[in-house]
CSV table of C-alpha atoms and ligand atoms in Angstrom, one decimal:
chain,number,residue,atom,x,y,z
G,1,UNK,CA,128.2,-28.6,-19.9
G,2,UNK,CA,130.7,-28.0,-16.9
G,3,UNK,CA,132.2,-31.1,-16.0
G,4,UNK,CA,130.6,-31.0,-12.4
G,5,UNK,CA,127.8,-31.0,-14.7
G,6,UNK,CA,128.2,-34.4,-16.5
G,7,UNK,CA,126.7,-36.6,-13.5
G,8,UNK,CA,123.3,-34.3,-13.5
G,9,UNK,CA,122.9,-34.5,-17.1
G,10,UNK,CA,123.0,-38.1,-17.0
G,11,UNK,CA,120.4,-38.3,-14.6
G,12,UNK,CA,118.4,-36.1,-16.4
G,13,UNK,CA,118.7,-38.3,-19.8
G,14,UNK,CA,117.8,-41.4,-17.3
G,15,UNK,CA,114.5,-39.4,-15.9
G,16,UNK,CA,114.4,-39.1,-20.2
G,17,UNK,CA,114.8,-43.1,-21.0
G,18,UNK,CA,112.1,-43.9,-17.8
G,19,UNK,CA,109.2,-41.3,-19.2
G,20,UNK,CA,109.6,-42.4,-22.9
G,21,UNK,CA,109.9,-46.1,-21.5
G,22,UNK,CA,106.2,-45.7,-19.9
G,23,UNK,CA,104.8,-44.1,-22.4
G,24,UNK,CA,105.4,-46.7,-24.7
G,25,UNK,CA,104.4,-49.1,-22.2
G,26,UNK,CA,101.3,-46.7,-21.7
G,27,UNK,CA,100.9,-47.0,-25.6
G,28,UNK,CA,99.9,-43.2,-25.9
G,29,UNK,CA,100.8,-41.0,-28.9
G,30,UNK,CA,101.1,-37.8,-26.5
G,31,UNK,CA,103.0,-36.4,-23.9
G,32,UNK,CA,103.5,-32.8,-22.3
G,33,UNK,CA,106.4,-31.2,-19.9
G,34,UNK,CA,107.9,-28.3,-18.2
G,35,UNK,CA,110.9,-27.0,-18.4
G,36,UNK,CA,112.1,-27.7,-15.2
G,37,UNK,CA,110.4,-31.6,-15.5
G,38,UNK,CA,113.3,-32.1,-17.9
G,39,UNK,CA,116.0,-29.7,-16.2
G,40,UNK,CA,117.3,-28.0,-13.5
G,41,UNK,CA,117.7,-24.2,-13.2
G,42,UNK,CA,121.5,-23.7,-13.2
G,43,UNK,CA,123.7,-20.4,-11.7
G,44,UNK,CA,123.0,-18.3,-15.3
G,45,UNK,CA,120.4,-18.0,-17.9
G,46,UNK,CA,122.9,-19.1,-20.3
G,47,UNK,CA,123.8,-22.5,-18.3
G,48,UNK,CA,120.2,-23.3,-17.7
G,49,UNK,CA,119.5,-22.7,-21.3
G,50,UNK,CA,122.2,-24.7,-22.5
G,51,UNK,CA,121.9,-27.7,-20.3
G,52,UNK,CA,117.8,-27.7,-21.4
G,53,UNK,CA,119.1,-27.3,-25.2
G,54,UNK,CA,121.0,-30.6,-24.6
G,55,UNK,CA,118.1,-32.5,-23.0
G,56,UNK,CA,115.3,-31.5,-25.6
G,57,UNK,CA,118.1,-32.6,-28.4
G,58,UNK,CA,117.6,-36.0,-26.6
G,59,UNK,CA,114.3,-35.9,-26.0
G,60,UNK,CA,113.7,-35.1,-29.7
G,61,UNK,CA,115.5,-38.5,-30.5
G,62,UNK,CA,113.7,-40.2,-28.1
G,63,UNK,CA,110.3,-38.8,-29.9
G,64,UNK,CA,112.3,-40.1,-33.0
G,65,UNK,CA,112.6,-43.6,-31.8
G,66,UNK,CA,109.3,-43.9,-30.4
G,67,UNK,CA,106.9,-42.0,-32.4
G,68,UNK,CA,105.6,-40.3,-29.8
G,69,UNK,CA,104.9,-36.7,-29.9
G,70,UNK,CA,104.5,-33.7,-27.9
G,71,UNK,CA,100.9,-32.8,-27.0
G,72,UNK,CA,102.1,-29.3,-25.3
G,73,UNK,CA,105.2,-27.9,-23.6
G,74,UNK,CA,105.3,-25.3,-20.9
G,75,UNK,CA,107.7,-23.6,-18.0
G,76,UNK,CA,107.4,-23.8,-14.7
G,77,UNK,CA,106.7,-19.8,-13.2
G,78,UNK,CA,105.8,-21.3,-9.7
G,79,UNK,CA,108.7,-23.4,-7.9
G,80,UNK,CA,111.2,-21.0,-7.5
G,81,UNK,CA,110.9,-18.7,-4.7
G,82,UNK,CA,111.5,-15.2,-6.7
G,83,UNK,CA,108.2,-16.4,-8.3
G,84,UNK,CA,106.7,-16.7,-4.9
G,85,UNK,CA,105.3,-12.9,-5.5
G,86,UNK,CA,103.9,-13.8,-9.4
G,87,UNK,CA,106.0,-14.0,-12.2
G,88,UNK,CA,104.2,-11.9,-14.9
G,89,UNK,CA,102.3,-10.1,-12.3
G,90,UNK,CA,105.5,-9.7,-9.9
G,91,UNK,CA,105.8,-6.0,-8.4
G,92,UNK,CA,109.1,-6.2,-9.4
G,93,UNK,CA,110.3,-6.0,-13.0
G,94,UNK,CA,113.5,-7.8,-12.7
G,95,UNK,CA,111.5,-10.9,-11.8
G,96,UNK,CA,109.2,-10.4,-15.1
G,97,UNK,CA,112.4,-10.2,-17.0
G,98,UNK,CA,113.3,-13.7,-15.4
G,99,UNK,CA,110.1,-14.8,-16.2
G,100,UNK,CA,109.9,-13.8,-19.6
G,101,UNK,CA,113.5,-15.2,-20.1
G,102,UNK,CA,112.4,-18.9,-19.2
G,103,UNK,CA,109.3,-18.4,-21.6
G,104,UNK,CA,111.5,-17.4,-24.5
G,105,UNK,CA,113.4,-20.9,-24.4
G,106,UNK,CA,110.5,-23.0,-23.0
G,107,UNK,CA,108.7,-21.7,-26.1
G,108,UNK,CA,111.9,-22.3,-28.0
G,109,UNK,CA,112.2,-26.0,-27.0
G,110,UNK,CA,108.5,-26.4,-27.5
G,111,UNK,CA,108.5,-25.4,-31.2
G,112,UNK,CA,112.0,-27.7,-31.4
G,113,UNK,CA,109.8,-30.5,-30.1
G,114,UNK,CA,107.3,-29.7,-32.8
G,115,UNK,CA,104.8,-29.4,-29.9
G,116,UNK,CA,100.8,-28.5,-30.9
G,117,UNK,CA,100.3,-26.2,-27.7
G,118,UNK,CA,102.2,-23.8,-25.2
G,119,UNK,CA,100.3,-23.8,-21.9
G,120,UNK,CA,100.5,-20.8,-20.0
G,121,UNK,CA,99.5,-21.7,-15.8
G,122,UNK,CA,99.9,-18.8,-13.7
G,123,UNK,CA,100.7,-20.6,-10.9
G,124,UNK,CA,101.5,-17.6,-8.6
G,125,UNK,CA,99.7,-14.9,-10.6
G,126,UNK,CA,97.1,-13.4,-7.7
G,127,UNK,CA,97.8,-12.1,-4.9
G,128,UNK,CA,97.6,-13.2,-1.2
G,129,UNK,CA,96.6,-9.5,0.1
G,130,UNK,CA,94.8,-6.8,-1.4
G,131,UNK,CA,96.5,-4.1,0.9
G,132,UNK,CA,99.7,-4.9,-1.0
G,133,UNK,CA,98.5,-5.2,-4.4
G,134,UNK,CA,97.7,-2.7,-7.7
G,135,UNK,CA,95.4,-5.1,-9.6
G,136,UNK,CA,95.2,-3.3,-12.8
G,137,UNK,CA,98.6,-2.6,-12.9
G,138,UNK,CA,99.6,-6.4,-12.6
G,139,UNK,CA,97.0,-7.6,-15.3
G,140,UNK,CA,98.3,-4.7,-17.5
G,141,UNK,CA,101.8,-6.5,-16.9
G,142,UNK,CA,100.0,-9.8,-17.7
G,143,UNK,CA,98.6,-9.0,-21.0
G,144,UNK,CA,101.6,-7.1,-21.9
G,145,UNK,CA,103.8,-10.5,-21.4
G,146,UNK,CA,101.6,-12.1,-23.5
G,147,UNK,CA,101.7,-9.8,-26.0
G,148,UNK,CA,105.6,-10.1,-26.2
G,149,UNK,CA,105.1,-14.2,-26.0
G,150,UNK,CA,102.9,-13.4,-29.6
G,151,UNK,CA,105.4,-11.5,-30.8
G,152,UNK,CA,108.2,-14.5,-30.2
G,153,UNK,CA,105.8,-17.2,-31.5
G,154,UNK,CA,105.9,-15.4,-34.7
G,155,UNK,CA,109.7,-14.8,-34.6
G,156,UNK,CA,110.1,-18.4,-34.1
G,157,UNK,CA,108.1,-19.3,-37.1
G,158,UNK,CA,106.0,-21.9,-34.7
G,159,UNK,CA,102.3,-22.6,-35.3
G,160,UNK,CA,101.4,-23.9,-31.7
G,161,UNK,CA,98.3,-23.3,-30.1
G,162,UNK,CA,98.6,-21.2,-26.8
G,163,UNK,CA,96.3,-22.3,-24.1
G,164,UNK,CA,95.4,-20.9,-20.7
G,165,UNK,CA,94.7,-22.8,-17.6
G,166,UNK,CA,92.5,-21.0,-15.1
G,167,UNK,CA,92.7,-21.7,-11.6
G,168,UNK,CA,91.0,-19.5,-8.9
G,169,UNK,CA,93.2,-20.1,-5.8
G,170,UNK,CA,96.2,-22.0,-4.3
G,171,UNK,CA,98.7,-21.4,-4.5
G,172,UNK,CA,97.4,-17.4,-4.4
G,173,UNK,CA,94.3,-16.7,-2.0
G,174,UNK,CA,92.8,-15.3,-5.8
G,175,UNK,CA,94.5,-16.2,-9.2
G,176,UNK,CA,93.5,-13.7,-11.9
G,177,UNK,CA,92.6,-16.7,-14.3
G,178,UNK,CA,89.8,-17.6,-11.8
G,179,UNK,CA,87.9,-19.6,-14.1
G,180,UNK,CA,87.2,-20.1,-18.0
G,181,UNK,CA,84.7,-17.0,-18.2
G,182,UNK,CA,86.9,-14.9,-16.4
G,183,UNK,CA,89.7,-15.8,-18.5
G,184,UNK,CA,87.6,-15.2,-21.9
G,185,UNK,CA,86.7,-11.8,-20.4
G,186,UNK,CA,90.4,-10.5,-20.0
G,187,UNK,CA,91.3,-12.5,-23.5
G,188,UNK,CA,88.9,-10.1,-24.8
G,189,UNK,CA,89.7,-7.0,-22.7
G,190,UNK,CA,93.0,-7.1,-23.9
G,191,UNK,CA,92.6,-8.1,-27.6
G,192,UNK,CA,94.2,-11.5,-27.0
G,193,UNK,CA,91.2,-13.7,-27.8
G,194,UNK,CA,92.6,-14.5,-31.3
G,195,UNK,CA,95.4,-16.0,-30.1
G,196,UNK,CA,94.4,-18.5,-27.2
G,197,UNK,CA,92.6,-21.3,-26.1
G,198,UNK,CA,92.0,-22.5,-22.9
G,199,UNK,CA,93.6,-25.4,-21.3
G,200,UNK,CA,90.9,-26.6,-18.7
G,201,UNK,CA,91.5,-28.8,-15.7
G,202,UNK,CA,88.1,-29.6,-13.9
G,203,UNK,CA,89.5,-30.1,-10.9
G,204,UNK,CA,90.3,-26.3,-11.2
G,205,UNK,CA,86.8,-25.6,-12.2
G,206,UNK,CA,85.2,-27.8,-8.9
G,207,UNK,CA,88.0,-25.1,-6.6
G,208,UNK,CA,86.1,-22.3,-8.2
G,209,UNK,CA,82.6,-23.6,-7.3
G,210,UNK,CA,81.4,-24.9,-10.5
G,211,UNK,CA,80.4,-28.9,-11.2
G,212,UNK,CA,83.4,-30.8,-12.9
G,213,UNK,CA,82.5,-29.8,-16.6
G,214,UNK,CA,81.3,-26.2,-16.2
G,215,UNK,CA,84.4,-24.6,-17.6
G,216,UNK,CA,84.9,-27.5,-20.3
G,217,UNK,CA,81.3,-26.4,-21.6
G,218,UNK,CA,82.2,-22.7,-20.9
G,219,UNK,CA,85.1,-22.8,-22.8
G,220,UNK,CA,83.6,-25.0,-25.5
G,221,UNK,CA,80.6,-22.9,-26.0
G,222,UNK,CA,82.4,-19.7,-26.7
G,223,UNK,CA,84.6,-21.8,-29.0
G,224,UNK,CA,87.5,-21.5,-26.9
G,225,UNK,CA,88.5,-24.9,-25.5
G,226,UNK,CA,91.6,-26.2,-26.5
G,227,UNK,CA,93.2,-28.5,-24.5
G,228,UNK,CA,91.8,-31.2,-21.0
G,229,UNK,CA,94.0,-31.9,-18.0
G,230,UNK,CA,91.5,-34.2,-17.1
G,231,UNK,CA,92.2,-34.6,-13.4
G,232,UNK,CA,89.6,-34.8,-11.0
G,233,UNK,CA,89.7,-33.3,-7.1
G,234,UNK,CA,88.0,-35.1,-3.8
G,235,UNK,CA,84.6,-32.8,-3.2
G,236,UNK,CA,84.9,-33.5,0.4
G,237,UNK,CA,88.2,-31.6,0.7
G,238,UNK,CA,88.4,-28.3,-1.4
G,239,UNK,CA,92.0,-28.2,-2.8
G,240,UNK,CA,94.2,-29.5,-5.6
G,241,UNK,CA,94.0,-33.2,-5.0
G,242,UNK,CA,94.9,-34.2,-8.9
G,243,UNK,CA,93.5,-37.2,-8.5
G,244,UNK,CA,92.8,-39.8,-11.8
G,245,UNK,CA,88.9,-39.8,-12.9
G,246,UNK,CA,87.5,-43.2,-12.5
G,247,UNK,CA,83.7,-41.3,-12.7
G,248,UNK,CA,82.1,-42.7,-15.7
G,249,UNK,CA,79.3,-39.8,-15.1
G,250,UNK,CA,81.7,-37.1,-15.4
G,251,UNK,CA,83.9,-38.7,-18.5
G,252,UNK,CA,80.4,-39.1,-20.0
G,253,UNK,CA,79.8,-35.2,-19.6
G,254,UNK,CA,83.2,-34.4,-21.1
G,255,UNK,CA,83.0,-36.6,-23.9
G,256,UNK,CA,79.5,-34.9,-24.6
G,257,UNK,CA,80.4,-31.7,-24.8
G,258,UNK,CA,83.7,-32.7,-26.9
G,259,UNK,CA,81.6,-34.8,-29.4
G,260,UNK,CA,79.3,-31.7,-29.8
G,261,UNK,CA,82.0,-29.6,-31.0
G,262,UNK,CA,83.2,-32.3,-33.2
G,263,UNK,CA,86.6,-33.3,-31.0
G,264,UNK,CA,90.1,-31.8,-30.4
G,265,UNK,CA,90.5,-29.2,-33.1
G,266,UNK,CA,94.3,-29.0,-31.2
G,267,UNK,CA,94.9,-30.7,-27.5
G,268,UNK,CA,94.3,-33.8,-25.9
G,269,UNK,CA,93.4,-35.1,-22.7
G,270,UNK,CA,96.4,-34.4,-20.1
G,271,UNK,CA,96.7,-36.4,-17.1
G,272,UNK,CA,98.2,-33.7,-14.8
G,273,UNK,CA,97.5,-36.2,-12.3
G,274,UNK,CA,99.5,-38.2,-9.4
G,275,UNK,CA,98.9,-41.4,-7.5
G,276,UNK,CA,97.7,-41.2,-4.0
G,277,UNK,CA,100.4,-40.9,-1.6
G,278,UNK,CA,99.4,-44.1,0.1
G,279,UNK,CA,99.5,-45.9,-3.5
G,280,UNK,CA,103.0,-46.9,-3.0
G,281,UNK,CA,103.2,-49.8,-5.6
G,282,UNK,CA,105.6,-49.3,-9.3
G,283,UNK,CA,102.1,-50.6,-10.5
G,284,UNK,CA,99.8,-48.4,-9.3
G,285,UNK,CA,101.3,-45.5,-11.7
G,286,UNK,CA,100.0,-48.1,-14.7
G,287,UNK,CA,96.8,-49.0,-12.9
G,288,UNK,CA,96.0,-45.2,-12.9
G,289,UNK,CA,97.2,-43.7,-16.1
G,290,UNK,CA,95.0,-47.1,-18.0
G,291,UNK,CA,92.1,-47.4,-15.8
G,292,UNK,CA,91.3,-43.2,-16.1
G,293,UNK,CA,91.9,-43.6,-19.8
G,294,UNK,CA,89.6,-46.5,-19.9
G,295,UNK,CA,86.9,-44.5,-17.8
G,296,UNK,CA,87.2,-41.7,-20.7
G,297,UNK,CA,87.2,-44.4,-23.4
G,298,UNK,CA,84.1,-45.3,-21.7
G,299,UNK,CA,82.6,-42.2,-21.5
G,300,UNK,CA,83.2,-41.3,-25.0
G,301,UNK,CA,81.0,-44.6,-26.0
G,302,UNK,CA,78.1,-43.6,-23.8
G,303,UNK,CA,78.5,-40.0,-24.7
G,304,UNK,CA,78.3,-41.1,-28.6
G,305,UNK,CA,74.6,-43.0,-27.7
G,306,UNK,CA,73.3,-40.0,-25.9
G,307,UNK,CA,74.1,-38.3,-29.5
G,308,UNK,CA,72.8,-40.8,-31.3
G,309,UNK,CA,69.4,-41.7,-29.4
G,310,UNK,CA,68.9,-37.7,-29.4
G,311,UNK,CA,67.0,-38.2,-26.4
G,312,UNK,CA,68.5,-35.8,-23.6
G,313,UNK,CA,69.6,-33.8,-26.6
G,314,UNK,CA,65.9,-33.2,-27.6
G,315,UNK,CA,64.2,-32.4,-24.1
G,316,UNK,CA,67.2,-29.6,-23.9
G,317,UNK,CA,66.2,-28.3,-27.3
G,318,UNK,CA,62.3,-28.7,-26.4
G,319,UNK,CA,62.8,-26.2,-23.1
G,320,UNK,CA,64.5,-23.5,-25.7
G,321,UNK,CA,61.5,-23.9,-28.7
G,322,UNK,CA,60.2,-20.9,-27.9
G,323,UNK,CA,62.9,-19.4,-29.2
G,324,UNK,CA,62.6,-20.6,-32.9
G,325,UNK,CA,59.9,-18.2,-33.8
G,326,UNK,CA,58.3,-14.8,-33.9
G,327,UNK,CA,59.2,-11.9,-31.8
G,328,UNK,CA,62.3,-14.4,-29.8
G,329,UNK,CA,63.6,-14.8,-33.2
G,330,UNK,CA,64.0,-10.7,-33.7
G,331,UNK,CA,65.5,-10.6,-30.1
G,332,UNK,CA,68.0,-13.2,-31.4
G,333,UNK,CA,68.9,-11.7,-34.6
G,334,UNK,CA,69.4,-8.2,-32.9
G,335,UNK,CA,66.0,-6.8,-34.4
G,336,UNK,CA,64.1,-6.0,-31.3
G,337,UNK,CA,63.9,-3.4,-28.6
G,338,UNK,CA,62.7,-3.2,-25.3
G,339,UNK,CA,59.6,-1.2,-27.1
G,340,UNK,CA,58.5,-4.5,-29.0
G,341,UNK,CA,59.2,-6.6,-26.1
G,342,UNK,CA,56.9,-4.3,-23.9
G,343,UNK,CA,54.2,-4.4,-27.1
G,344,UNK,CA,54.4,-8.3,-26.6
G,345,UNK,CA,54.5,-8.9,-22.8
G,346,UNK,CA,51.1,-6.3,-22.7
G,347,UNK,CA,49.6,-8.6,-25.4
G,348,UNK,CA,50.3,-12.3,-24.7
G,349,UNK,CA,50.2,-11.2,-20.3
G,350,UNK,CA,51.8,-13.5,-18.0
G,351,UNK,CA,53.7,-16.8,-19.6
G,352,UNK,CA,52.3,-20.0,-17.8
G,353,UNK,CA,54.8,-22.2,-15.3
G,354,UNK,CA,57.4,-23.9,-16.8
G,355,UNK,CA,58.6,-27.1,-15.1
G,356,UNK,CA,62.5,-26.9,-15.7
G,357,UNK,CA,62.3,-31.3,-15.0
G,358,UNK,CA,65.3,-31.0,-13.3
G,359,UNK,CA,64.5,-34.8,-12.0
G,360,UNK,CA,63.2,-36.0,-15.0
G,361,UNK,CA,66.5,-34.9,-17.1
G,362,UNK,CA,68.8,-37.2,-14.1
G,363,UNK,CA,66.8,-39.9,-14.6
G,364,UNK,CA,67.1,-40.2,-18.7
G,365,UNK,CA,70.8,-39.7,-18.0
G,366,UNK,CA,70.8,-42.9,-16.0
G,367,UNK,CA,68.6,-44.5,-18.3
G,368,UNK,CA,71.0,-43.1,-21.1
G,369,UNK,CA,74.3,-44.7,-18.9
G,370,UNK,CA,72.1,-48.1,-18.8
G,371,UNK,CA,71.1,-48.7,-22.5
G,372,UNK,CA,74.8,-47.4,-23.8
G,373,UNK,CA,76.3,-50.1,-21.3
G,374,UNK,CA,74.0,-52.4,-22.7
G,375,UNK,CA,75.1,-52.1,-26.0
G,376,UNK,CA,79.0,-52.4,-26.1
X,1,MN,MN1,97.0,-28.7,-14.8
């Protein structure tokens, strides 16, 4: 470190000591970052890498000290204004090299930190008009960078979990990691599916036009969720608010749907989150980060009643019976043509109205809310 240097690093090890000090306060066993959370870009690679080397050294002894451990790491491909084109998906090579430079020791740094996931967002990977843009040749460039990201994992000897957070817009008019189905379908197209997860945030998933757990279900059902930054948005506004979930109805959902697949195989619950601007109180970053915890703590006991009274569990398995037998079951197991499935529709005629009890399923989900409250 340059010895104009010395007065930046020590308030970089300060910003260090304040985190650790409210985590601890916090009580969590978890915390994520991104590169340049922790440091500053410098005027070369080699300073920037250096200066971060230092800092994750100290954060490593702080995690020492504390016991508390890295839930992901991740770099920042959005802030600086090279990026402002994409950083993967730039036009411009020499700005994927940059990009691909800072993911090398982000990575680096994360496996240091013994962190469980990498998080890919691509902040700035979209475009703002298609007149500009060669789509297939920046997602070409996309999977390629991840390919090389693979390849580096393995070099590094780190078992992390790599994640992908989809967002559909802003800060692009359209992100190429629109949503968690979209994101499956280019893990696939590309032969990456093996090695991600996705890293969903449903305040993401409400910009793309899908209710707060869509993608978390999504994900989950296709085995793919991995990580939660549980922030929620304002429905009234449309954009990015990162708000803290106070919603006992929507931590219920989540907790559902994470209790179903048997909890966090890797990941956590991430509170990308920030304190309203007006929220201007030291106090009010304690009163958030506790009360949103204790809405999910909340949720996970009224999720675990739903489970266990198998009520709303049993009227979604009722509306799918028909599946458990005869001809479905050959359509399920791969068995059946469109031949048979004429044969059968000829033969049985028109199937009688089925009330999907839209209604009826809202109401036992209050009723649900009511009798878990009621017990703890
Ligand atoms: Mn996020």
């Amino acid at each position: 470190v340059k010895s104009d240097n010395v007065e930046l690093l020590e308030a970089c090890k300060q910003r260090i000591d304040a985190a650790f000090e409210f985590f601890v306060k916090l009580g969590v066993e978890y915390y994520t970052f991104h590169d340049r959370d922790v440091a500053p870009e410098l005027e070369t690679i080699e300073e920037t890498n250096a200066l971060l080397d230092i800092l994750s050294d100290y954060m490593l002894q702080k995690q020492k000290e504390t016991g508390v451990k890295l839930l992901w790491g991740t770099a920042n491909l959005f802030s600086h204004p090279r990026y402002a084109n994409g950083a993967a998906t730039n036009p411009d090579p020499l700005v994927y090299a940059q990009a691909a430079a800072q993911v090398k020791q982000a990575m680096k740094v994360t496996h240091k930190l013994g962190g469980q996931g990498y998080v890919f967002w691509g902040g700035r990977e979209g475009y703002a008009s298609l007149l500009n843009t060669d789509l297939r040749k920046e997602l070409d460039h996309m999977a390629q960078f991840f390919k090389m990201a693979i390849q580096w994992k393995h070099k590094l000897g780190a078992s992390f979990q790599f994640y992908i957070e989809p967002k559909p817009r802003e800060p692009c008019k359209h992100q190429y990691d629109y949503d968690a189905q979209t994101v499956i379908g280019f893990l696939h197209t590309y032969g990456l599916a093996q090695d991600f997860k996705l890293n969903i945030e449903p305040n993401h998933t409400t910009l793309a036009g899908h209710q707060y757990d869509h993608d978390i279900q999504m994900a989950a059902a296709f085995d793919m969720l991995g990580s939660i930054d549980c922030n929620t948005g304002d429905e009234l506004l449309g954009w990015d608010t990162d708000q803290f979930l106070t919603d006992e109805r929507k931590a219920t959902q989540v907790m559902h749907t994470l209790l179903k697949m048997g909890g966090f195989k890797t990941g956590g619950l991430n509170f990308d989150c920030k304190v309203r601007r007006e929220s201007t109180d030291l106090e009010d970053l304690f009163i958030a980060h506790i009360g949103s915890m204790d809405t999910f703590a909340k949720g996970l006991l009224n999720a675990a009643h739903i489970l266990s009274s198998g009520r709303l569990p049993k009227m979604v398995e009722a509306r799918y019976a028909g599946w458990n037998q005869g001809f479905a079951q050959s359509v399920e197991l791969g068995k059946s043509s469109f031949e048979e499935l004429e044969k059968v529709a000829e033969k049985q005629g028109q199937p009688k109205q089925t009330s999907g009890k839209q209604e009826l399923f809202e109401m036992v989900f209050n009723e649900e809310l009511v009798a878990a409250t009621r017990k703890h």
